[in-house]
Coordinates of C-alpha atoms in Angstrom, one line a residue:
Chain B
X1 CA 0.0 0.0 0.0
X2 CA 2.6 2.5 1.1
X3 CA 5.0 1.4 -1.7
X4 CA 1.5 2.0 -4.4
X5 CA 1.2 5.6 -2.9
X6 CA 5.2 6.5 -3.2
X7 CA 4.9 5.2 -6.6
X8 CA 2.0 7.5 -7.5
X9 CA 3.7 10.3 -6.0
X10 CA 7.2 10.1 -8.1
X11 CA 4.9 8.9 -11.0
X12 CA 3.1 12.1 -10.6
X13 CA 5.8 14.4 -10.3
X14 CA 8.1 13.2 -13.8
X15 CA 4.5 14.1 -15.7
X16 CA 4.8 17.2 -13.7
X17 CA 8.2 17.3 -14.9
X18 CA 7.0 16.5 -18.5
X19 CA 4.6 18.9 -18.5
X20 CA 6.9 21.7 -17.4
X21 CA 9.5 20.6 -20.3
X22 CA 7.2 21.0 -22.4
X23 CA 5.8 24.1 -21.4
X24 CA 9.1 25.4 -22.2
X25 CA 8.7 24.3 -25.7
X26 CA 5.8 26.4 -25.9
X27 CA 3.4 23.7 -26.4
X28 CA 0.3 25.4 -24.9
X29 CA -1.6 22.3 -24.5
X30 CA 0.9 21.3 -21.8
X31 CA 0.3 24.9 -20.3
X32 CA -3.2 24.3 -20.1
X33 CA -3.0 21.0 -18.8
X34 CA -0.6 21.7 -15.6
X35 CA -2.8 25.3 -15.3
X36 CA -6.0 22.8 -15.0
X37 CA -4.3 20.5 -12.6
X38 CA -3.0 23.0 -10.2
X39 CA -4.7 26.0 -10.4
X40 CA -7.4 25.0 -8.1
X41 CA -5.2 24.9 -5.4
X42 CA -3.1 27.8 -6.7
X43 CA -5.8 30.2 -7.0
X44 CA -7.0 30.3 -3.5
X45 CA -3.9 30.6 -1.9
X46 CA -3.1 33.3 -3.7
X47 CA -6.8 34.8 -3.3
X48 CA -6.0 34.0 0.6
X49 CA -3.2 36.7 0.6
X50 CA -3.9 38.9 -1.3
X51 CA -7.9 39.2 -1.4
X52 CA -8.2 40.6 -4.8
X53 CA -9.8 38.4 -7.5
X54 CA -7.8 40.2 -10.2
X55 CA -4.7 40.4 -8.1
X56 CA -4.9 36.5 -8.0
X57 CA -5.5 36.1 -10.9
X58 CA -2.2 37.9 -11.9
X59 CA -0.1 35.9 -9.8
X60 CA -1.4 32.8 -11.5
X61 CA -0.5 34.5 -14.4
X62 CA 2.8 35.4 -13.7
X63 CA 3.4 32.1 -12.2
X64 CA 2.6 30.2 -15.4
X65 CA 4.2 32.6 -17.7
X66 CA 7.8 32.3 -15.7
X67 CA 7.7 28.6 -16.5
X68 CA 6.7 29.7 -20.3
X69 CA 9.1 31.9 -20.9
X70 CA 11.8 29.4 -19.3
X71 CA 13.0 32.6 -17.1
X72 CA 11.8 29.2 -14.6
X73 CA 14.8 28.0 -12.4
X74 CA 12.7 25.1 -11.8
X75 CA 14.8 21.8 -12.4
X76 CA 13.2 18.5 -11.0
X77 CA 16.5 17.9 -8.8
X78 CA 15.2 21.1 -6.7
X79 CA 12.0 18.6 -5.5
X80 CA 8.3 18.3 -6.9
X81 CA 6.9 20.5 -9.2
X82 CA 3.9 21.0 -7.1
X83 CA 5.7 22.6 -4.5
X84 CA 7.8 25.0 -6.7
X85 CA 4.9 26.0 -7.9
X86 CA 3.2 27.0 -4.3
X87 CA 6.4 28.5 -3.0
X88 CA 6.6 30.4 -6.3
X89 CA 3.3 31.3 -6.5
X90 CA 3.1 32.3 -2.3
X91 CA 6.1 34.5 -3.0
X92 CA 4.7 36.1 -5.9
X93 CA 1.5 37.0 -4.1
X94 CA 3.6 38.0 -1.0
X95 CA 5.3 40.6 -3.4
X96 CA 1.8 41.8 -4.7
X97 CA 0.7 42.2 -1.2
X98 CA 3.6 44.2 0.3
X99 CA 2.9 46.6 -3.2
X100 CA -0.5 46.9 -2.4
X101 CA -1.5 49.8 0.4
X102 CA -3.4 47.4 2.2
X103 CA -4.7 50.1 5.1
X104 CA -5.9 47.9 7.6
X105 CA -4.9 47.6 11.7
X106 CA -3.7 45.1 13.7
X107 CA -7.0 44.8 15.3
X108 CA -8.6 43.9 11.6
X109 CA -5.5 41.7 11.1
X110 CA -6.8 39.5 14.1
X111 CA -9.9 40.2 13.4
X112 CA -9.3 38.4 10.0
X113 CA -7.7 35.5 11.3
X114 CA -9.7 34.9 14.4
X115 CA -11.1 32.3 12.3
X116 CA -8.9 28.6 11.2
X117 CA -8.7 27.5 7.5
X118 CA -12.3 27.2 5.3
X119 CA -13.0 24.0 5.6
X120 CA -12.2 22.4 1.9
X121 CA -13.7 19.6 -0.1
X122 CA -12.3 16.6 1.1
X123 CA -10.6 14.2 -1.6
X124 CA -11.6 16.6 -4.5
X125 CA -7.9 17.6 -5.8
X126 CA -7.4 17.0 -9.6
X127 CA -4.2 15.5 -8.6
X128 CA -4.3 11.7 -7.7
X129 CA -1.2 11.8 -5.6
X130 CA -2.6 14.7 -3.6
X131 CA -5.8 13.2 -3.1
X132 CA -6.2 12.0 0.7
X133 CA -4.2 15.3 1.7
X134 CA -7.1 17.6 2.5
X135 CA -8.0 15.5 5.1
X136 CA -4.5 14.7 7.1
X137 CA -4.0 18.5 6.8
X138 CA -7.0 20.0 8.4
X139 CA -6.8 16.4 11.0
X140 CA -2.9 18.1 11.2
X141 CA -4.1 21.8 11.4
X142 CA -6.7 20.4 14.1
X143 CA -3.8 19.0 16.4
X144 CA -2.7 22.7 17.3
X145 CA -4.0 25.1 19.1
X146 CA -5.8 28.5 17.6
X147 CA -3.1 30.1 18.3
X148 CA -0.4 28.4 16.4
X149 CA -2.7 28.3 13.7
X150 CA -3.0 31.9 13.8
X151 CA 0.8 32.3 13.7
X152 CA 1.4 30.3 10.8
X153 CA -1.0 31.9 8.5
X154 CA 0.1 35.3 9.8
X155 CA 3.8 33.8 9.2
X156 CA 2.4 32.3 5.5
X157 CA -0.8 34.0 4.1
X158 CA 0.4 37.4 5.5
X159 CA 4.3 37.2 5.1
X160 CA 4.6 38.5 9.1
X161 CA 8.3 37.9 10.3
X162 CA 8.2 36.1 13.8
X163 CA 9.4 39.5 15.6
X164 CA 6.4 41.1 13.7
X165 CA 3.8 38.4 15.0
X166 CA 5.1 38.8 18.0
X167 CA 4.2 42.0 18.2
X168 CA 0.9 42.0 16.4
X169 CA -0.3 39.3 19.1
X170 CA 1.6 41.1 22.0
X171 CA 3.5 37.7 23.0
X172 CA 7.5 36.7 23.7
X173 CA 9.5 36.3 20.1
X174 CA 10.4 32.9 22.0
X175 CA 7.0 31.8 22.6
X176 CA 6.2 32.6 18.9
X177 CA 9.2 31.0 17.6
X178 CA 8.4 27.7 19.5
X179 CA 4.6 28.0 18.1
X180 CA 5.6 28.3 14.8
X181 CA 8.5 25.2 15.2
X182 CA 5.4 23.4 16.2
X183 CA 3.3 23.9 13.4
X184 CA 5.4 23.4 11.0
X185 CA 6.8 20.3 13.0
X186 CA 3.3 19.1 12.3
X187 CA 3.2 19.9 8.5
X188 CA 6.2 18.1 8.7
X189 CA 5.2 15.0 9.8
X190 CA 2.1 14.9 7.1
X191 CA 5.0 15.5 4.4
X192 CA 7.0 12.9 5.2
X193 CA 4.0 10.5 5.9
X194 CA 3.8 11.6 1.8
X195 CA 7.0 10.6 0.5
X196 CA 8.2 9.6 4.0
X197 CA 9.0 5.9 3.3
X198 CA 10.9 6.8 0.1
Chain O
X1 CA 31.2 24.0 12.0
X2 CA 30.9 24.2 15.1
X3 CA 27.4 22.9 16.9
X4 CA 26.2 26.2 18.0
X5 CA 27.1 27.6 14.2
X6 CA 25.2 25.0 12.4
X7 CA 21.9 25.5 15.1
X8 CA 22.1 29.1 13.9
X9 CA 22.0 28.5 10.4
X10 CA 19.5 25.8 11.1
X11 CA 17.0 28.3 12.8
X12 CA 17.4 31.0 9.8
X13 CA 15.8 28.4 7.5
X14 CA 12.3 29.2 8.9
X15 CA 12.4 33.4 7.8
X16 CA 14.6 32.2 4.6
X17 CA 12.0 29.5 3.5
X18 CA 9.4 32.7 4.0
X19 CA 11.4 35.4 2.6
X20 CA 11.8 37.3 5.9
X21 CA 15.3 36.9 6.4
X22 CA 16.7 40.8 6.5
X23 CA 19.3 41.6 3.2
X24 CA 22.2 41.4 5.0
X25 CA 21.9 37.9 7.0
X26 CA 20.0 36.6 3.4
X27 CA 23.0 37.1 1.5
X28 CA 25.4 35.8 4.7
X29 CA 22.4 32.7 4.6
X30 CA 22.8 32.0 0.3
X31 CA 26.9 32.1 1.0
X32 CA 26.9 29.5 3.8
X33 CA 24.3 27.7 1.5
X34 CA 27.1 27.7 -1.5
X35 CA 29.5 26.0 0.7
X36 CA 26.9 23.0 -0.1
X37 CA 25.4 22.6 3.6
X38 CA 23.5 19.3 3.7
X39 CA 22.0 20.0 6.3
X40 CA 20.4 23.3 5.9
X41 CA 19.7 22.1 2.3
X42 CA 17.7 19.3 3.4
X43 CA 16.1 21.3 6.1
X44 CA 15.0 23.7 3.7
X45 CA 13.6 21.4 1.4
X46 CA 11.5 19.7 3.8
X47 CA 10.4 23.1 5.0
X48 CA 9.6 23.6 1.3
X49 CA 7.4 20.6 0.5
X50 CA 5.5 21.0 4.3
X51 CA 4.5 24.3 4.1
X52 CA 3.2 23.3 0.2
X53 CA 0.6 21.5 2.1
X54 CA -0.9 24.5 3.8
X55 CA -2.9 25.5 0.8
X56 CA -4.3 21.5 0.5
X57 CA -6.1 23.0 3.9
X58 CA -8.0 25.6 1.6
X59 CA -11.3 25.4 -0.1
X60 CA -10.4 24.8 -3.6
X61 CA -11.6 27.7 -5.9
X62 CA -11.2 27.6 -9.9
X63 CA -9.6 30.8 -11.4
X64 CA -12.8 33.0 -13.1
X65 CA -13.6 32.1 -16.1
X66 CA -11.6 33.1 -19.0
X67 CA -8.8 33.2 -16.7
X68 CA -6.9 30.5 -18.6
X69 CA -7.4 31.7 -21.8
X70 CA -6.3 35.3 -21.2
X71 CA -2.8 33.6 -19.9
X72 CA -2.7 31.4 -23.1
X73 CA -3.4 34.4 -25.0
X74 CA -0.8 36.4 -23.5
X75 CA 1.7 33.5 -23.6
X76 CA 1.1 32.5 -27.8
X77 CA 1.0 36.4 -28.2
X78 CA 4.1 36.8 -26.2
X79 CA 3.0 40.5 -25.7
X80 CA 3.9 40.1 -21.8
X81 CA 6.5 41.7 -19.3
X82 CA 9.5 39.0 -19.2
X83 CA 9.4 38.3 -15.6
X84 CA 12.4 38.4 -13.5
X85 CA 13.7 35.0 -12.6
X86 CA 13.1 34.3 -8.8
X87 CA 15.5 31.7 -7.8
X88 CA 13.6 29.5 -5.4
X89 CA 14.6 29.2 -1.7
X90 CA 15.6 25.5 -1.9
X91 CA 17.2 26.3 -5.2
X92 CA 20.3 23.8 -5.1
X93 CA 23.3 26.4 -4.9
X94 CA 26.6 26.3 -7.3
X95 CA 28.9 25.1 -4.3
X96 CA 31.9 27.9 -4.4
X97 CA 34.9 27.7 -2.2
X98 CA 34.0 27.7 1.7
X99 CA 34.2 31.1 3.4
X100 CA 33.1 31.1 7.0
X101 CA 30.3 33.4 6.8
X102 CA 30.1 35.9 10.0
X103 CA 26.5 36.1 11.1
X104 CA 25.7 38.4 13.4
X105 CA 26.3 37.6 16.8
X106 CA 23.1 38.4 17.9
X107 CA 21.0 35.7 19.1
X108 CA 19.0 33.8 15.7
X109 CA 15.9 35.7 17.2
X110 CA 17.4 39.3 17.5
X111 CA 18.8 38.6 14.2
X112 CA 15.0 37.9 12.5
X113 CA 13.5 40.6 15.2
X114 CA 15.7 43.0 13.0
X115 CA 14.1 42.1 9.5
X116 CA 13.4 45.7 7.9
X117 CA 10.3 45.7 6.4
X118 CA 7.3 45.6 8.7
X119 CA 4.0 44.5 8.2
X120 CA 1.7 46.4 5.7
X121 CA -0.6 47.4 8.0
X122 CA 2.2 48.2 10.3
X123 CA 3.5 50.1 7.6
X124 CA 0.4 52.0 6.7
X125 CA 0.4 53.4 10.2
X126 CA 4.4 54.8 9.8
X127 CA 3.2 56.6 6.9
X128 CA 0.1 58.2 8.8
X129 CA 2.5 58.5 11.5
X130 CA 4.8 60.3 9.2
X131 CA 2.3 62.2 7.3
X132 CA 1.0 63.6 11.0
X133 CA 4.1 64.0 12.6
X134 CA 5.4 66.1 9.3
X135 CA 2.3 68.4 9.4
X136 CA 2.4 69.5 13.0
X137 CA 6.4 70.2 12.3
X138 CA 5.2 72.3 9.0
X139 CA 2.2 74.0 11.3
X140 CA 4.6 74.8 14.4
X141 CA 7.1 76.2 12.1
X142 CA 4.4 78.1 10.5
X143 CA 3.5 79.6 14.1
X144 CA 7.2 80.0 14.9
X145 CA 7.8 82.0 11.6
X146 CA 4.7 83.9 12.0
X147 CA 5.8 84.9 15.5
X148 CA 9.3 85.2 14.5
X149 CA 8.0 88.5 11.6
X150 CA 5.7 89.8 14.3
X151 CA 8.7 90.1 16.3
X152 CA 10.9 91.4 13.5
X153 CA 8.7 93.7 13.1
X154 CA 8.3 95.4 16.7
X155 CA 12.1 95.5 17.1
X156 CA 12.4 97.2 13.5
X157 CA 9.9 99.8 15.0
X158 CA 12.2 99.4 18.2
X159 CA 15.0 100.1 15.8
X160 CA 13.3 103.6 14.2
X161 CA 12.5 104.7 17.3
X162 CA 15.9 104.4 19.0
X163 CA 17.3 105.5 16.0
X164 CA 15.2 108.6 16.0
X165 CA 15.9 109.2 19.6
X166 CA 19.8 108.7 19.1
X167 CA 19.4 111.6 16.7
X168 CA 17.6 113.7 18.4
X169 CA 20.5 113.5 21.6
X170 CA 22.8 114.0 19.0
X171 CA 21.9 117.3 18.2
X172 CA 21.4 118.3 22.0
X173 CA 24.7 117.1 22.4
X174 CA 25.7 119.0 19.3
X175 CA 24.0 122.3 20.9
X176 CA 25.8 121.5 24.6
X177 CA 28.9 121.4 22.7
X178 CA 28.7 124.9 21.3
X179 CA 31.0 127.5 22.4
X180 CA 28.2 129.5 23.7
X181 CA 24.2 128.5 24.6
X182 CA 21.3 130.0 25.9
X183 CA 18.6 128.0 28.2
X184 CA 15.4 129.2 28.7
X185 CA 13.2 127.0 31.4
X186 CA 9.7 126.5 31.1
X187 CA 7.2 125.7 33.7
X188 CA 3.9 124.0 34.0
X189 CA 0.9 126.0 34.3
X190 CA -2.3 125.4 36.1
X191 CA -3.6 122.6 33.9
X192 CA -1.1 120.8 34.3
X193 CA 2.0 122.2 37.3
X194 CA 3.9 119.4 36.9
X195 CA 5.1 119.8 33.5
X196 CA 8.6 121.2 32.6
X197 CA 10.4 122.2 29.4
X198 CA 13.7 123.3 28.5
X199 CA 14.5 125.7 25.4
X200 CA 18.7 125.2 24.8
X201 CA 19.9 127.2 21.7
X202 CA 23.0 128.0 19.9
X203 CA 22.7 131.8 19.1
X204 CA 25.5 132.1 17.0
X205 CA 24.0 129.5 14.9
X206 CA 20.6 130.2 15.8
X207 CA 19.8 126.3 16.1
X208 CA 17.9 125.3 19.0
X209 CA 16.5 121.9 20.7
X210 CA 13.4 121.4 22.9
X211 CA 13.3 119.1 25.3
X212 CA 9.8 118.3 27.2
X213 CA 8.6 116.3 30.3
X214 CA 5.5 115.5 32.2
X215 CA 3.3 116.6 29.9
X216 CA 0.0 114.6 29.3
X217 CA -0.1 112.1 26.3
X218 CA -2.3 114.2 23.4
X219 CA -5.7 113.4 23.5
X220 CA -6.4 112.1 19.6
X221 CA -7.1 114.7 17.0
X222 CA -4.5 117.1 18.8
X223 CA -0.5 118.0 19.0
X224 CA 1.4 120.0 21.1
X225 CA 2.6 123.4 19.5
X226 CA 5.1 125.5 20.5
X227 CA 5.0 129.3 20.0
X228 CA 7.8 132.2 19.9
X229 CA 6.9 134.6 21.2
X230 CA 8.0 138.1 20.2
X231 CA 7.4 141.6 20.2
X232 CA 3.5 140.3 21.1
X233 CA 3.6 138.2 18.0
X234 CA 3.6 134.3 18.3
X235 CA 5.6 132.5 15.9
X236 CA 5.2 128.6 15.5
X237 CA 8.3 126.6 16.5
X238 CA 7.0 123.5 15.6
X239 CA 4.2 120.4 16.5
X240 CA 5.0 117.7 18.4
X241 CA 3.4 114.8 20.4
X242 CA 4.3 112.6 23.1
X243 CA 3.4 109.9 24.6
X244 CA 3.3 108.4 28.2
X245 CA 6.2 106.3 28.0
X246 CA 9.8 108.2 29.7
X247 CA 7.3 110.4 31.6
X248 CA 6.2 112.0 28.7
X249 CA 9.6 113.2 27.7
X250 CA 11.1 114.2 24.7
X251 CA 13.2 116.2 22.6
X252 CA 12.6 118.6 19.6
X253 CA 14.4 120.7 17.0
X254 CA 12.8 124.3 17.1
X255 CA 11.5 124.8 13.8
X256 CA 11.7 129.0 12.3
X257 CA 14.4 130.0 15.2
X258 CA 15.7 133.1 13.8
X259 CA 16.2 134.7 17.4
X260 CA 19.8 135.4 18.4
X261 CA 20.1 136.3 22.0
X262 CA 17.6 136.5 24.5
X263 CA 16.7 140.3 24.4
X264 CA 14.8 139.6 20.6
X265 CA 12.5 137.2 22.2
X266 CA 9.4 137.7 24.8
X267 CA 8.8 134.3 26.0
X268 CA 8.2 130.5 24.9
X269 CA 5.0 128.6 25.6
X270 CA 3.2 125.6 24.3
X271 CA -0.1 125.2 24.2
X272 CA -2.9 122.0 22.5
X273 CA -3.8 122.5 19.2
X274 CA -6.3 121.0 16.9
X275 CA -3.6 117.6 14.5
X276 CA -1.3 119.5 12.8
X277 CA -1.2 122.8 14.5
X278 CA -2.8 126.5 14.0
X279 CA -1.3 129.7 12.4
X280 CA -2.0 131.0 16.0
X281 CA -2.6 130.2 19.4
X282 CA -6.1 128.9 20.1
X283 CA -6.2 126.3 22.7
X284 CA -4.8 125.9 26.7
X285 CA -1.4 126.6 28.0
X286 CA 0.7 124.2 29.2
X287 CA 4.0 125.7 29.3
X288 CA 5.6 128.9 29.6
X289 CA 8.7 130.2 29.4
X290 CA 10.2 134.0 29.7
X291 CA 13.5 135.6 29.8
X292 CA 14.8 136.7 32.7
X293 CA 15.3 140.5 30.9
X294 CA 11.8 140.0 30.3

């Protein structure tokens, strides 16, 4: 079973691969193929950050285009495509954020993320080998408190540095440090329960 | 590397993997990363694929419609701004020759507590900050300038005044130097005893200066004149003013003094006269002054 869901995984990352090869070659059917498959996941996160339809949809664009116009650094020894592609896309819509005069408080800022992650659609990812995810994430996400919730998607969605959080939720830099370790410490484990046994 | 060395770098993977590593400790980061760190490379690839799982978490949303078309139509019509390559963080390094980087030696924490750009909201409030902090300066410099021509201006009046009054000692002085002067004293009268007045002349050059006290400030619409009087004819010797500052006194040039010694003259007085003086006496007395031949 374990060995069937590592195999997926590499399997799904070389078409990935593949798809971003040939994306390069400006074969546009590949474009649209790897926009279908991720931009479901793509789109919200950057529509979390950056709260602008339109401003989302730019990132996506810009995100895509990079890989079209093989400006793309991405090489498959620098791990799956699927996380370039968030990381690339996250940072983009980080940059768009910090551009952007959002004028809103502290207090809206909490107010914001007073609540946890939507609830998504369990099992409904285009992507086979990410299928099964949605659920050991928000089980993951469950395991910590509010607050270290709250101080990873300030630290993530928001692009807060740890001094920044630490100031925006009045607490020790050490306490948010050893919040944020947690988190992630929990991601972690999720990740390598993903391509762990490889 | 020694232990504590490698649990610094170790802890900068965290603001590095989230871009919010300040410039300087970045680039210190990206040179210990050339060096071909295992660890740190490892570390931030795991970091990488974990935090790639965050977004699983979120409802997923499909771009609007027409979203993929525009960004194939862009991409076949190539009508788009090159974007600038943006390395990513777990980007494998070109291993260079080892140089032992020198972090700060501030803790890992003061180190990301120094990151320079602060949150936009954060932000936001500097500027307003600014923007209100910049606009009381302006308006209290404003009042200080204002306050500061106000005062320019009293002390140039200052400035007139003395000058006028410096003048005006001059010439007494000028007169007390002569090689030969004539005094006559005046004396208040009965509507007002306490004034006094002084007439100090050169007769040889038949200049003469007026010097005044303890006479009342003039009423508006009115000046001082003061008469020579001679052979039962009074001559205006000019109109003057004062005011109640220095006791009411002051000093005057004698205007139309073409009297030589003290014999060709009767007396001096001065009486109140309508702004800007009369061809003759009309109003009260207030001083008088008569040679002693007289």
């Amino acid at each position: 079973m374990l060995l069937a869901v590592v195999a997926q995984q590499i399997e799904q990352n070389q078409q990935d691969a593949d798809l971003v090869k040939r994306i390069q070659q400006q074969d546009k059917k590949a474009l649209s193929q790897l926009y279908d498959l991720y931009s479901p996941i793509l789109y919200p996160l950057a529509l979390r950050i950056v709260s602008s339809q339109e401003e989302a949809e730019d990132v996506l664009q810009e995100v895509f285009l990079q890989i079209w116009s093989k400006v793309s650094t991405y090489t498959l020894d620098r791990g799956s495509v699927y996380s370039w592609l968030v990381a690339t896309s996250r940072n983009k819509a980080i940059g768009r954020l910090r551009s952007i005069n959002y004028n809103r408080t502290v207090k809206e800022v909490e107010e914001t993320h007073s609540g946890s992650h939507e609830e998504a659609d369990s099992n409904s990812h285009p992507v086979l080998a990410l299928k099964g995810y949605t659920e050991t994430i928000r089980e993951a996400l469950r395991g910590l408190s509010k607050l270290e919730v709250k101080i990873l998607e300030l630290s993530y969605y928001k692009g807060y540095s740890q001094s920044e959080i630490a100031r925006v939720l009045k607490m020790p830099l050490g306490t948010v440090k050893m919040k944020m370790r947690k988190g992630i410490q929990r991601l972690r484990q999720v990740a390598q329960r993903r391509v762990g046994a490889a | 590397m020694k232990q504590e060395q490698r649990d610094t770098y170790l802890e900068l993977c965290i603001p590095y993997i989230l871009g919010r590593l300040n410039p300087g400790n970045k680039k210190q980061f990206e040179v210990h990363l050339r060096t071909g760190c295992k660890e740190c490379t490892k570390e931030l690839a795991e970091l990488q694929n974990s935090l790639a799982l965050l977004p699983l978490a979120l409802k997923q949303q499909a771009p609007p419609s027409g979203a993929k078309e525009r960004l194939i139509t862009k991409a076949v019509s190539g009508k788009f701004e090159q974007p600038r390559p943006e390395k990513s963080r777990v980007e494998k390094l070109r291993p260079e020759r080892a140089t032992r980087p020198q972090l700060s030696r501030r803790a890992p924490e003061q180190i990301e507590a120094h990151t320079a750009t602060a949150p936009p909201a954060q932000r936001s409030w500097y500027g307003y900050a600014a923007a209100v902090a910049a606009f009381f300066i302006i308006l209290a410099f404003g009042l200080y300038m204002n306050d500061l021509i106000k005062t320019i201006g009293k002390q140039n009046t200052q400035i007139v005044a003395l000058q006028d009054e410096l003048q005006r000692r001059g010439e007494v002085l000028k007169i007390l130097q002569s090689q030969r002067i004539e005094i006559v004293f005046m004396n208040g009268l009965e509507t007002n005893p306490a004034g006094y007045g002084k007439i100090i002349w050169d007769p040889i050059k038949k200049t003469a200066i007026f010097q005044v006290a303890n006479l009342p400030a003039v009423p508006q619409g009115k000046d001082y004149q003061l008469w020579i009087i001679k052979n039962k004819m009074s001559i205006s010797g000019g109109v003057f003013s004062v005011t109640s500052e220095k006791g009411g006194e002051s000093y005057f040039k004698v205007m139309n003094l073409d009297v030589g010694e003290k014999k060709d003259f009767d007396a001096f007085t001065v009486t109140l006269e309508p702004k800007g003086g009369a061809p003759q006496p009309t109003g009260v007395m207030y001083l008088l002054g008569a040679t002693a031949t007289n």
